[in-house]
Structures are given as structure tokens and as C-alpha cells.
Coordinates of C-alpha atoms and ligand atoms in Angstrom, one line a residue:
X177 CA -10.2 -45.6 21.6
X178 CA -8.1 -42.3 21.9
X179 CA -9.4 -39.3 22.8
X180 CA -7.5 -36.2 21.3
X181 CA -8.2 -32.9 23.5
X182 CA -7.1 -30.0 21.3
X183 CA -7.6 -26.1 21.0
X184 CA -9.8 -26.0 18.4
X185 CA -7.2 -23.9 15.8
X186 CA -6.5 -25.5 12.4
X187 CA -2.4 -25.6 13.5
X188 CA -3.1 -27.7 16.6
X189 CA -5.5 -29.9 14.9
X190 CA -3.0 -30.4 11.9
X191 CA 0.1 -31.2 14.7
X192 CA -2.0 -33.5 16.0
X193 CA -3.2 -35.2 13.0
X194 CA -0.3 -35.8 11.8
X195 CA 1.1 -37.0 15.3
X196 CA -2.0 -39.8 14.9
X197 CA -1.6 -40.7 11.6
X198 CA 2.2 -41.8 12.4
X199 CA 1.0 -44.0 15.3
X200 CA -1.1 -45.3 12.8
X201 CA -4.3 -44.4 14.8
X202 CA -7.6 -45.2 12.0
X203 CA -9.8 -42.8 12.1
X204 CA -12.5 -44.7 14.5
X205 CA -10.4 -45.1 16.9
X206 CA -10.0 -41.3 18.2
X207 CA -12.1 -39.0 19.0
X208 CA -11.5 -35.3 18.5
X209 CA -12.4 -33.2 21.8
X210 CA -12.4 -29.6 21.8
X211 CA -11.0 -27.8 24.2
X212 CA -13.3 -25.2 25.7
X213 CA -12.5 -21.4 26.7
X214 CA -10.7 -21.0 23.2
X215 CA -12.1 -19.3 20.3
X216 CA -12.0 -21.2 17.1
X217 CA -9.7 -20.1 15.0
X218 CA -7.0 -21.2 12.3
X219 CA -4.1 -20.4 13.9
X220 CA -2.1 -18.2 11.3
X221 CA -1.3 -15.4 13.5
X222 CA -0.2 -18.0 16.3
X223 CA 3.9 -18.4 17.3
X224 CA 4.4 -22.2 16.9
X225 CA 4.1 -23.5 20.5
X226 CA 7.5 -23.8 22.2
X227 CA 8.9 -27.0 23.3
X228 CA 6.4 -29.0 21.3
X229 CA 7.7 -30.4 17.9
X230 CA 5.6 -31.0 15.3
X231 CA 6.4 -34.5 13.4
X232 CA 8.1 -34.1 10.2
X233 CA 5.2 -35.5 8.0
X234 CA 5.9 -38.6 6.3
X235 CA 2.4 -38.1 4.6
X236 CA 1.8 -36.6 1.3
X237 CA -1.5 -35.1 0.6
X238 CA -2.7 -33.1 -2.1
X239 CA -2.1 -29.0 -1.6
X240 CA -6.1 -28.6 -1.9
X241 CA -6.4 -30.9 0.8
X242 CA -4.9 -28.6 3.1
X243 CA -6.2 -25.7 1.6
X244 CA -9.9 -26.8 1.9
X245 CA -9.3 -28.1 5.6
X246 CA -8.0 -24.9 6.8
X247 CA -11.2 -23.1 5.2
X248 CA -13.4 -26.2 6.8
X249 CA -11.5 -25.5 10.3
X250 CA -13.6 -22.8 10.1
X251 CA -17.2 -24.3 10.1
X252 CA -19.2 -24.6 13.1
X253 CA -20.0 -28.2 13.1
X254 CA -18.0 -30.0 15.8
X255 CA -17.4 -33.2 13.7
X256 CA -15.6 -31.0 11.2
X257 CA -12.3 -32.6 12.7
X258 CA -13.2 -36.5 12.6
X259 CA -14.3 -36.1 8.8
X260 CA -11.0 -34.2 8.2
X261 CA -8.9 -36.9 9.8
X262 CA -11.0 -39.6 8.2
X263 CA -10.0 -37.7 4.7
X264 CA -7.0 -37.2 5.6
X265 CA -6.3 -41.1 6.1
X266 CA -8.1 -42.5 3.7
X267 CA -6.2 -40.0 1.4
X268 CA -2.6 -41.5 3.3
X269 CA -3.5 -44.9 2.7
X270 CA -4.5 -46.1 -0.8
X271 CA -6.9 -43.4 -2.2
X272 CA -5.1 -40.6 -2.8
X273 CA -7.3 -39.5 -5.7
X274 CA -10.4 -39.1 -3.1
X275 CA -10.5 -35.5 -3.2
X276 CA -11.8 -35.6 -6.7
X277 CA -14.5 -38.0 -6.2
X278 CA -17.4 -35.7 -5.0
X279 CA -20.1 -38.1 -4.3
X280 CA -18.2 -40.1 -1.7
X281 CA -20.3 -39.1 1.4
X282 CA -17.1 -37.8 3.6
X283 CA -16.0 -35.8 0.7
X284 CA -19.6 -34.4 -0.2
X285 CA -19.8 -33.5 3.6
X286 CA -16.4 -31.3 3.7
X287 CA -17.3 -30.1 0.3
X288 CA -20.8 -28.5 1.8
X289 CA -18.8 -27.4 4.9
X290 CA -16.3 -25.3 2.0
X291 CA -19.1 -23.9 0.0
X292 CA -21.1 -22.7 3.4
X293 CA -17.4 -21.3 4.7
X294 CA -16.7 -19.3 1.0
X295 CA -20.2 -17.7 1.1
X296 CA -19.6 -16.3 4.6
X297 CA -16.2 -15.0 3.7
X298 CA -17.7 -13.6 0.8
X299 CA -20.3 -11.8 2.3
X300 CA -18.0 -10.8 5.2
X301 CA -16.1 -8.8 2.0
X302 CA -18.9 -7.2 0.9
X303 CA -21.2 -6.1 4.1
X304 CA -18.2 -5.0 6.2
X305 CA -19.1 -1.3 6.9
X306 CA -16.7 0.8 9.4
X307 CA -17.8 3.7 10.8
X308 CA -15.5 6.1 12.0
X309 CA -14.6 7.0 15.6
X310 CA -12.3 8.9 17.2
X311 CA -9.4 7.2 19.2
X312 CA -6.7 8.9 21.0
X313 CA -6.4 11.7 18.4
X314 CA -6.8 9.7 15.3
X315 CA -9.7 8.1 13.6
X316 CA -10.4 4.6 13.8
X317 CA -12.6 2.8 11.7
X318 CA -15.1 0.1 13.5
X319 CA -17.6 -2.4 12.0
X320 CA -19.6 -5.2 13.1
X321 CA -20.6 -7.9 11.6
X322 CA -22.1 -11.5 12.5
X323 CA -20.3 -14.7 10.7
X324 CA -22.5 -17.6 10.4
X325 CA -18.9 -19.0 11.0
X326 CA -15.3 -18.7 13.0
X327 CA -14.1 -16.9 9.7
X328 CA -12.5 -13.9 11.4
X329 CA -9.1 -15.0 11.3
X330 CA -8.8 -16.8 7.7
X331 CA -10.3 -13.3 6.4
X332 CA -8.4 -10.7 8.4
X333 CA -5.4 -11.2 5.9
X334 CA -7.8 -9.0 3.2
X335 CA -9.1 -6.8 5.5
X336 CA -5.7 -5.8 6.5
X337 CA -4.4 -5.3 2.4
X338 CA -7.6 -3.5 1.4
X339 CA -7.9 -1.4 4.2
X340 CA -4.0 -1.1 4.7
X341 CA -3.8 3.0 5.5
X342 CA -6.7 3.2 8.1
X343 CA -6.7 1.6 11.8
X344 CA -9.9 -0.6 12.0
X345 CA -11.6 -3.4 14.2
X346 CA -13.9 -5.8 12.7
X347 CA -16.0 -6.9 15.8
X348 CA -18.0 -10.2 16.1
X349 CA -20.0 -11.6 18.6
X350 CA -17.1 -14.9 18.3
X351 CA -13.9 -12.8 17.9
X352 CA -12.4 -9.5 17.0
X353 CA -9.6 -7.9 14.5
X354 CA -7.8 -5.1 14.7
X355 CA -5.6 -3.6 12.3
X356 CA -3.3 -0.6 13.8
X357 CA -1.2 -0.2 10.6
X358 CA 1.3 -2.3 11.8
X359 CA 0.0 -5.4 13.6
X360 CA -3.2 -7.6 13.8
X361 CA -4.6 -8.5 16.7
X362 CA -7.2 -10.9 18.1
X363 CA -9.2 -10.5 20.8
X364 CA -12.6 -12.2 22.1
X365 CA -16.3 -11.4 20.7
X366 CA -18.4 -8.9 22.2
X367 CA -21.9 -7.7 22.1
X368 CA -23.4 -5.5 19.5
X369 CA -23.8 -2.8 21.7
X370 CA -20.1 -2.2 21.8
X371 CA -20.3 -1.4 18.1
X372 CA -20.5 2.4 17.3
X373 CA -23.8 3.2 15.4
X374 CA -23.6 6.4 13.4
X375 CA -20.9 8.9 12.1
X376 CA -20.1 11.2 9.3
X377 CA -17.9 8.6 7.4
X378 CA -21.5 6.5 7.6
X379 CA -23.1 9.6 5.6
X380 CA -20.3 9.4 3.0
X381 CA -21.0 6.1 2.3
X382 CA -25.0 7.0 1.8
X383 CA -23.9 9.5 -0.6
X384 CA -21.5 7.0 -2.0
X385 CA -23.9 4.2 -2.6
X386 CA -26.5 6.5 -3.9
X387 CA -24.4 8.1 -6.4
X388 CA -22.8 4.6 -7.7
X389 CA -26.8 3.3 -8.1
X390 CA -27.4 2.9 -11.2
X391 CA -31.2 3.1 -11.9
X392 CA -31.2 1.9 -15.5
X393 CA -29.6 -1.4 -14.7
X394 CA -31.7 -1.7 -11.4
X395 CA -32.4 -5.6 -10.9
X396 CA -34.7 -6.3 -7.7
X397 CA -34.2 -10.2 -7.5
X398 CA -30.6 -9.9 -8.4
X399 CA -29.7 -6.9 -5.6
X400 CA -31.7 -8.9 -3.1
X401 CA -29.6 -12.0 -4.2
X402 CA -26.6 -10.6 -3.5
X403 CA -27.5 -8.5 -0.7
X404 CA -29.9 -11.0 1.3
X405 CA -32.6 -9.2 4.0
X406 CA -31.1 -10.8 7.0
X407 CA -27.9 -8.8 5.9
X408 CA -29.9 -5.2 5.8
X409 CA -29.5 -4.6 9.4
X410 CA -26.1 -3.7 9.9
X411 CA -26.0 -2.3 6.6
X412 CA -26.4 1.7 6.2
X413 CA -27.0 1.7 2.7
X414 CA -29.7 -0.8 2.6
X415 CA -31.9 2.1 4.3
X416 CA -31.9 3.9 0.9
X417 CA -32.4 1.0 -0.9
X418 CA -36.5 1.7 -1.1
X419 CA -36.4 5.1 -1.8
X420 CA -33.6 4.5 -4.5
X421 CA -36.1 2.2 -6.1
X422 CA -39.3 4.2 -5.9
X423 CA -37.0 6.9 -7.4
X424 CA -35.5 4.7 -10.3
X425 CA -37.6 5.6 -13.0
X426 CA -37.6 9.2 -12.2
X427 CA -33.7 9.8 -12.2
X428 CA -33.6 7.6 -15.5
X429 CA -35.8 10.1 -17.1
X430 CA -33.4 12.7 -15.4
X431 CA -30.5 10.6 -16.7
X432 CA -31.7 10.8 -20.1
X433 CA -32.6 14.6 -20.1
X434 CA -29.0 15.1 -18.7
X435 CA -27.8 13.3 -21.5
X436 CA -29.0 15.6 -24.1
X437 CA -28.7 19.4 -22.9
X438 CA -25.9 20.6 -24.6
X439 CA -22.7 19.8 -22.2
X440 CA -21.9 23.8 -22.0
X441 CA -24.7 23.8 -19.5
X442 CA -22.9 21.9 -17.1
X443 CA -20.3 24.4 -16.4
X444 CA -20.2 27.6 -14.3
X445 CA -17.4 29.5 -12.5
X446 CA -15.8 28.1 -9.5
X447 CA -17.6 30.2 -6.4
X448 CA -14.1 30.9 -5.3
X449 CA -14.1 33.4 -2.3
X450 CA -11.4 36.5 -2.0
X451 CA -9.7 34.9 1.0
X452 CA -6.2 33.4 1.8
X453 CA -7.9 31.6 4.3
X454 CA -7.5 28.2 3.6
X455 CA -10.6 26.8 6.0
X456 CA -13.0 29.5 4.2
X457 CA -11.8 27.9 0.8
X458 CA -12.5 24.8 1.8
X459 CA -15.7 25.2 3.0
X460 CA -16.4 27.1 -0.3
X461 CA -15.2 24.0 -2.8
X462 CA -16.9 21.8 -0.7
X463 CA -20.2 23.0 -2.7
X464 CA -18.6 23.6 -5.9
X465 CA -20.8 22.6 -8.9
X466 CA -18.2 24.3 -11.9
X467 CA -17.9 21.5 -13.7
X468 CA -20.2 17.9 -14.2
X469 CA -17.9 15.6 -11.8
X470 CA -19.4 17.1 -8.4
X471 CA -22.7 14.6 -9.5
X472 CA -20.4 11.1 -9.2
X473 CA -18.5 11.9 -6.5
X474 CA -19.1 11.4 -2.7
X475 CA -17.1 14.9 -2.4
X476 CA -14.8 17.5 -3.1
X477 CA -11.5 16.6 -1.6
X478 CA -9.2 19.8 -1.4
X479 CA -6.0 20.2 -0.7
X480 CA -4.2 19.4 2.8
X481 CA -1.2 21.0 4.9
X482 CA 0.3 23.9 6.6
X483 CA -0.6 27.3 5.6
X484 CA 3.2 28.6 6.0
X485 CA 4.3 25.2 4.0
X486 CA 7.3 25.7 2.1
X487 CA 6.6 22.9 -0.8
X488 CA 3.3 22.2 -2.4
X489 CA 2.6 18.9 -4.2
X490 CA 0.2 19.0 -6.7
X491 CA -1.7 15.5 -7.8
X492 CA -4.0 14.9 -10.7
X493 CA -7.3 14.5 -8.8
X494 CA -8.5 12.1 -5.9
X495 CA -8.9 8.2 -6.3
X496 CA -11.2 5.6 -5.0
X497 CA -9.8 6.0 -1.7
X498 CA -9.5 9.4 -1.5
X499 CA -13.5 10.1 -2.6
X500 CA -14.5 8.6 0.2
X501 CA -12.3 9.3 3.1
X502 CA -12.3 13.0 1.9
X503 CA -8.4 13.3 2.0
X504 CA -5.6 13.5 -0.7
X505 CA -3.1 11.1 -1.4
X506 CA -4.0 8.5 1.5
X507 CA -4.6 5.5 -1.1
X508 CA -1.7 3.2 -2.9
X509 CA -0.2 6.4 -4.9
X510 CA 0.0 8.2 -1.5
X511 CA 1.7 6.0 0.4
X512 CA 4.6 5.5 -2.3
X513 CA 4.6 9.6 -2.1
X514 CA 5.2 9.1 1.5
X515 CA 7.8 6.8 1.0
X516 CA 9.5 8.8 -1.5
X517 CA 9.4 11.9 0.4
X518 CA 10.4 10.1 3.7
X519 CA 13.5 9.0 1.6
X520 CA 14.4 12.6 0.7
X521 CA 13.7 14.1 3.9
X522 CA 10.7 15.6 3.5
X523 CA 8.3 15.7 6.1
X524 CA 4.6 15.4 4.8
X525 CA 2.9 17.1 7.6
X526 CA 4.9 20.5 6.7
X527 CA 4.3 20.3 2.9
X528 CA 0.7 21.2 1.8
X529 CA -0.8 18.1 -0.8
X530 CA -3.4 19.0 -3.1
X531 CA -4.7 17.9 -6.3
X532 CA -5.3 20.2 -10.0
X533 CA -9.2 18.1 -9.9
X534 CA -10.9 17.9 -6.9
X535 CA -13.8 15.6 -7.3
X536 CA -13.1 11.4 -8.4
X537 CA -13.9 11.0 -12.0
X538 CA -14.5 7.8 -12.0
X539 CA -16.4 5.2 -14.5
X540 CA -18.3 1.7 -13.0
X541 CA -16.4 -1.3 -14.2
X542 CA -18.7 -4.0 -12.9
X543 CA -18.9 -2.8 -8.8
X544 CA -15.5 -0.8 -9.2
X545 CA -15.4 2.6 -9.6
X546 CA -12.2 3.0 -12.2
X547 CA -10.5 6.3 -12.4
X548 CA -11.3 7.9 -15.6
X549 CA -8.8 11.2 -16.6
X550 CA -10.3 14.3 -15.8
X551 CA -10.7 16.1 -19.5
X552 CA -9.4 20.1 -20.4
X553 CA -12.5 21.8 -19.3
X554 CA -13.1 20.0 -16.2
X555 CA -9.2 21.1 -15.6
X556 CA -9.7 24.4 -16.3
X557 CA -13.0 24.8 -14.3
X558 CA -11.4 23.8 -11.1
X559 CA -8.4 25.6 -11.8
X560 CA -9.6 28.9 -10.0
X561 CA -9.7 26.6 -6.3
X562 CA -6.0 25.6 -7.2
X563 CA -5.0 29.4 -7.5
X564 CA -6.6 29.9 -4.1
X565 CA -5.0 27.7 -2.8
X566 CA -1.5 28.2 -4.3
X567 CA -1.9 32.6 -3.7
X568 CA -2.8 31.6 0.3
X569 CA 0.8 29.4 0.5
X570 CA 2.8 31.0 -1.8
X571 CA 5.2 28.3 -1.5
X572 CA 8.6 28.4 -2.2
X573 CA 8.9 24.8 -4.2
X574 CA 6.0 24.1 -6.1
X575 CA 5.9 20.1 -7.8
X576 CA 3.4 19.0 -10.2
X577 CA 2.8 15.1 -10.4
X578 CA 1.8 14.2 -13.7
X579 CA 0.3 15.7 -16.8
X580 CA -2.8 16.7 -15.8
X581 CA -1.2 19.1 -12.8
X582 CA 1.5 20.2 -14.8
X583 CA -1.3 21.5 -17.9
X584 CA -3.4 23.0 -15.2
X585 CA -0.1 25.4 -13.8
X586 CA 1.6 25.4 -17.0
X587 CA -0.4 24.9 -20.2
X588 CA -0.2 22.4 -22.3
X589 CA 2.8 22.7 -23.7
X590 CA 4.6 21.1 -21.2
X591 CA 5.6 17.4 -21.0
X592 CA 6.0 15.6 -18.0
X593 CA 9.1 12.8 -19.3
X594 CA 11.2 15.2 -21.2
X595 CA 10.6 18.6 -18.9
X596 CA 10.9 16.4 -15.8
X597 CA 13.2 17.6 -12.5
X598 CA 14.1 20.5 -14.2
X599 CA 13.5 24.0 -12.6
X600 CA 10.8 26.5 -14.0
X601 CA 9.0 29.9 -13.1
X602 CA 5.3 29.9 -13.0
X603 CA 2.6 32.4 -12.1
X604 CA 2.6 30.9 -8.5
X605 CA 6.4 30.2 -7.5
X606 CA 9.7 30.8 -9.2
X607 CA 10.7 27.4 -8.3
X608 CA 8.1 24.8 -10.3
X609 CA 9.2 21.8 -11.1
X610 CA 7.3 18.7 -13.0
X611 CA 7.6 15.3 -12.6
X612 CA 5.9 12.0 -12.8
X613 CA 2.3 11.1 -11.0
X614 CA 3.5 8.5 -8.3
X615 CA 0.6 5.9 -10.3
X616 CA 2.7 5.6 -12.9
X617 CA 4.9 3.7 -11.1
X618 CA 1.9 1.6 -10.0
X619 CA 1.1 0.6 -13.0
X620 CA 5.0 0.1 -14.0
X621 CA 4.7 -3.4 -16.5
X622 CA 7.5 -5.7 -14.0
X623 CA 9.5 -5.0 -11.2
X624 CA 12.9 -4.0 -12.6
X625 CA 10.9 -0.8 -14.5
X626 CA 8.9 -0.2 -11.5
X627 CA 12.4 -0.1 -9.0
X628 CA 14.2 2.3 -12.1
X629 CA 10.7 4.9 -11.9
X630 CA 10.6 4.6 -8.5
X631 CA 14.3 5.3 -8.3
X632 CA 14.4 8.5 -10.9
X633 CA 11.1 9.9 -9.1
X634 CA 13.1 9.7 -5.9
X635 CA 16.2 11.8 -7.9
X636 CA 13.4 14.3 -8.9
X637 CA 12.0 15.2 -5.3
X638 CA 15.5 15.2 -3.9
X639 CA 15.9 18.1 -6.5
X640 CA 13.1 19.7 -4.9
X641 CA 14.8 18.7 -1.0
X642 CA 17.8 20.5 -2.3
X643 CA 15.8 23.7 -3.2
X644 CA 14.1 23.6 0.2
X645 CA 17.0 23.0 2.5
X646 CA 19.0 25.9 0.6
X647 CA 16.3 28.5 2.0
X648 CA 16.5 30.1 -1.6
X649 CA 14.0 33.0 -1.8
X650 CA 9.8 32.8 -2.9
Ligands
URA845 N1 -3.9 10.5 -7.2 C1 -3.9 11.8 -7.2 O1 -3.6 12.5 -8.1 N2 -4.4 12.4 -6.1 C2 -4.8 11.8 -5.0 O2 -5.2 12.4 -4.0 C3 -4.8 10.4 -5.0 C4 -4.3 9.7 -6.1

């Protein structure tokens, strides 16, 4: 009998594995040991160890093999590792079609570790809620959570690309992620109490989750299906959840009244204030109720920079990301208009970003929240807080991304492809200039179109670079 003593990480456990299997060691003769002191983990983010090589594996096994035993590695259970290795050998010698037969009992046993393992990750996804709090100048986003498993690691890898533009931690009571932009990190669990309780980002998300309830298609069993009791505690939302429900059949009638007063009754003027002051304007849009989009979105989002900024950028209206953080341009389109601007030389912080809409109009596509274009009137009735805005700068370079920005400054006879890059005078600065909405490029069809948008995006702005470096008059 050998015993194997091993850090309990799916990398070591694999080395060593395949070290056993080419000294031909059957699966009851070793016993797998864990190591104590470590925290469970897969290994992904670990430097191969130095000085130790791993044996070239003479072994094929299937690809969902390995797959399924780096989920498993996750599990709890301690004799996760002996049923993989017995897998893995029986697979290495003589059946390598096992995988498929579900009812042998080492199968079936890994197969029920997997399905426990996916339904953690998947509620991980969905009940992670970060609350904001401040950290050395900047915000950082914290949430807590409590895996039934070590899942923190094989999930981090979403969290990071979903959540790409903010700094976060996940904490656990096991172990701990943190995402600074750049770099995750690990660190050990700690308590609940370390785990902020309460912020303003928390009350967005209230505001969120009661505007995207739908009560027409309100489905008790199926919401506490998905969303199980024992999850309600760390979840804000969950709060509202009773009151939403007692309130249902009320806001359908609402719904339905809405539905048929006559549309013109959802408009009024923008309560735009006589001020240059940017802070007042703000303040003042933040309650705006011109037009019908203020009732789906979590909030206004106005515009963002400098007062004395030189260049204004001028966006369609905010997405997904930007609804709920409450700032422009932070989501996928904003960070190629960073990277655009960074490769023209021009600094963000000193340009001031806004959008011609700003509330998310947004339709529900299953439990997304899909941009929907904001429509001539509800252009026109936000117009007045884009004037503000523009007669408080009065910048010297104004650039409209997309359609929608360019009808709002300059009617609707303009057209983004053909009138693109090229200088024009508008009721707000001398020097306007249109071009395309950096989504477009998003949404490019392959590669080579996206690289030859991106690259005649970048020719506009450096158009716009040109104008601002030549200090040419307002
Ligand atoms: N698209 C916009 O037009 N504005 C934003 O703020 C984000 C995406």
C-alpha cells in the first residue's frame, strides 16, 4: 500500500496521478492523503512547481475526463481523489469507453459529485451581490457568499470577464478572490463579519430588481426554485421579494392603465435649471421624468468630466452596465473608447463623456436587459439636459458617436458613415464632428471588419486630437 500525501489542488493531484499510473500502482493500492493547512483548490492560477517534472503522460484519456475531474476536485468529499484515480485507471487499462456508462457505480458517484459542483457554480453566478466600498480613493466592490463547495477558484475566471472594469473580492468562509483589474488573487476564507453590509450601490440594485420585476409573469414556485430560501440571506433583493408580490396585482392593473393613456401623457419638459453649474444639473436630471424611460431604469446617468474640458464625447444613451453603476461609458463600448483615445492621445479624465439619452432603454430578453434604441421623442425630450450641459463646457471639439447623438445636435439629416470625420459647425461648437458609436465595432460580423472599424474610428478621433493639440479657437 502507498500512501500519496498531496496539496489537495486538482494540478498536484493530476502530477501525481499520472506519476502512479506509470509505476503501475492499481487503484487499491494507494491511498490519497491530503495535506492539511492548504485550501482546496484547482490549481489554475498556480506557477508549476520548480524543480518537480511532471511525467510526460503516456495515458490517453478522454478530454471530458479531465474536464469533469477538475470540476469534481472541487467537491468536498475526501474520497473524491481515490474514485478519480480508480476512473482514471480503469479508463487506462481496457475500458476506455467508461465515461459513458452511467450506471457503473464509480461513474454514477463522480457524476453526482459534477451535478452537486455545477449547481453551486451556478448559484455562485447568480447570488453574487457586491456592495460597494471605498478603498484607497477608488471604489471596490465586495460580496460574500457561502459555497457548499471549494468552487472559488474554477469560478473566478467569470467573475473576472463579467465584472472586468470594477475591482472586487468575492469572500468565502473557505477562500477569497480579488480582481484589481489586472490580476487575481487568492487569499484564505474569513468570517462573515468581515463582509461590508450596506451601501448605496446595494440601493441601486433594489431599484434595479424592482423595476426588472415583472408582475404579470410572477411565478411563486418557479422564483423560489431558482432562488432557494437558504440563499435569501445574503441576498438584498430577496427583502422586496414579499412586498413585490403583495403588490403584483396592483401594478399589473397599473401596467395595464399605463398601457392605454394616450403616450403624449408621458412626456413633459425636462426641469432643466438656468445654471452652468454642472453639479446643480446633475442633481436636477437625476429626477427627470420628461420622457417614459425614467420608469425602467435604475437611474439617470449624466454626463462626466472636467468643466474647462476642451473635447466632449457624446454617446447614444447608457447600457446595462452603465444603468447600474450610474456612470457613462464604463462597460465593453467604454473601454474600446478608452483604448481608442489612449491611442490618439487623449486623456479621458480631461475630456467630459456624456450621452444624447440619459436613462437605459432597455427590453427583458429572458433575465437580460437588451438595449432597445431610444426613439425621436424620447431624443428630443432629453435634449434640453444635453444643451446644459454642452452651454456649461462650451468645448472647443465636440464628437458625436453614432446616430442617435449626431440627430440629437444635428437633426436628422445627418448620416453617420458618409458625414463621418469630417468637420462641422453646430449650435454648441464650431468644431463638431460625427463618427461611429464605438458598439458598432462590437458587434463587427469577424475579426478582419472589426480590426478595419476599429482602425478608421481611430483615424476619426485622431482628427479630433489634431484639432485639440492645434489650440484652434471655441
Ligand atoms: N453606450 C453609450 O452610448 N453610452 C454609454 O454610456 C455606454 C454605452
Amino acid at each position: 500500500m502507498r500512501q500519496i500525501t498531496f496539496a489537495p489542488v486538482f494540478r498536484e493531484w493530476q502530477r501525481l496521478a499520472r506519476g502512479a499510473l506509470s509505476s503501475g500502482l492499481a487503484p487499491d493500492e494507494v491511498v490519497w492523503e491530503e495535506l492539511h493547512g492548504d485550501q482546496p483548490s484547482l490549481g489554475m492560477f498556480e506557477e508549476a512547481e520548480p524543480g518537480i517534472a511532471s511525467p510526460a503522460s503516456a495515458f490517453r484519456v478522454p478530454r471530458d475526463f479531465v474536464e469533469m475531474a477538475q470540476r469534481v476536485a472541487c467537491h468536498r468529499a475526501a474520497e473524491r481523489w481515490s474514485l478519480l484515480y480508480r476512473l482514471l485507471w480503469r479508463l487506462t487499462h481496457g475500458e476506455s469507453h467508461l465515461m459513458k456508462i452511467a450506471v457503473d457505480p464509480v461513474v454514477h458517484a463522480l457524476q453526482r459529485m459534477d451535478k452537486a459542483i455545477r449547481h453551486d457554480v451556478h448559484k455562485m453566478r447568480a447570488f453574487v451581490r457586491f456592495r460597494a466600498v471605498a478603498h484607497q480613493d477608488q471604489t471596490w466592490y465586495v460580496a460574500w457568499f457561502e459555497p457548499e463547495h471549494h468552487i472559488v477558484e474554477f469560478n473566478a475566471p467569470f467573475f473576472r470577464d463579467r465584472f472586468a472594469s470594477m475591482h472586487w473580492s468575492i469572500l468565502t468562509p473557505h477562500r477569497c478572490v480579488h480582481w484589481d483589474g489586472a490580476h487575481l488573487t487568492f487569499t484564505v476564507g474569513v468570517p462573515k463579519s468581515e463582509a461590508p453590509t450596506e451601501d448605496a450601490v446595494e440601493t441601486l440594485w433594489l431599484g434595479y430588481y424592482g423595476s426588472i420585476f415583472n408582475p404579470a409573469r410572477v411565478k411563486t414556485r418557479a422564483m423560489e426554485a431558482e432562488m432557494p430560501k437558504r440563499y435569501w440571506k445574503n441576498l438584498p433583493e430577496a427583502a422586496l421579494i414579499p412586498s413585490l408580490l403583495r403588490e403584483a396585482p396592483h401594478r399589473v392593473e397599473q401596467m395595464i392603465h399605463h398601457s392605454q393613456q394616450k403616450s403624449a401623457e408621458d412626456y413633459s419638459p425636462a426641469p432643466v435649471p438656468e445654471t452652468h453649474s454642472l453639479t446643480t444639473l446633475r442633481e436636477a436630471a437625476s429626477i427627470c421624468t420628461a420622457c417614459p424611460l425614467y420608469k425602467n431604469a435604475t437611474q439617470t446617468v449624466f454626463g462626466e468630466g472636467p468643466r474647462n474640458a476642451e473635447i466632449v464625447f457624446v454617446g447614444e444613451q447608457p447600457g446595462d452596465q452603465e444603468d447600474l453603476a450610474g456612470h457613462p461609458f464604463i462597460g465593453p463600448a467604454g473601454q474600446l473608447l478608452n483604448r481608442a483615445l489612449e491611442e490618439v492621445g487623449i486623456d479621458r479624465k480631461l475630456a467630459y463623456v456624456t450621452n444624447a439619452v440619459k436613462h437605459f432603454k432597455w427590453e427583458p430578453r429572458g433575465k437580460r436587459r437588451l438595449h432597445a434604441k431610444p426613439n425621436s421623442r424620447e431624443i428630443i425630450a432629453c435634449k434640453p439636459w444635453l444643451m446644459a450641459e454642452l452651454a456649461a463646457i462650451h468645448p472647443r471639439v465636440l464628437v458625436l458617436l453614432g446616430g442617435t447623438a449626431a440627430q440629437s445636435v444635428l437633426g436628422s439629416k445627418v448620416r453617420v458613415l458618409r458625414d463621418r470625420g469630417q468637420l462641422m459647425h453646430s449650435e454648441y461648437c464650431q468644431q463638431t464632428m460625427v463618427t461611429v458609436h464605438p458598439s458598432s465595432l462590437l458587434r463587427a460580423p469577424d475579426e478582419e471588419s472589426r480590426q478595419q472599424g476599429y482602425a478608421d474610428f481611430v483615424k476619426d478621433l485622431r482628427i479630433a486630437a489634431d484639432l485639440l493639440s492645434k489650440g484652434n479657437p471655441h
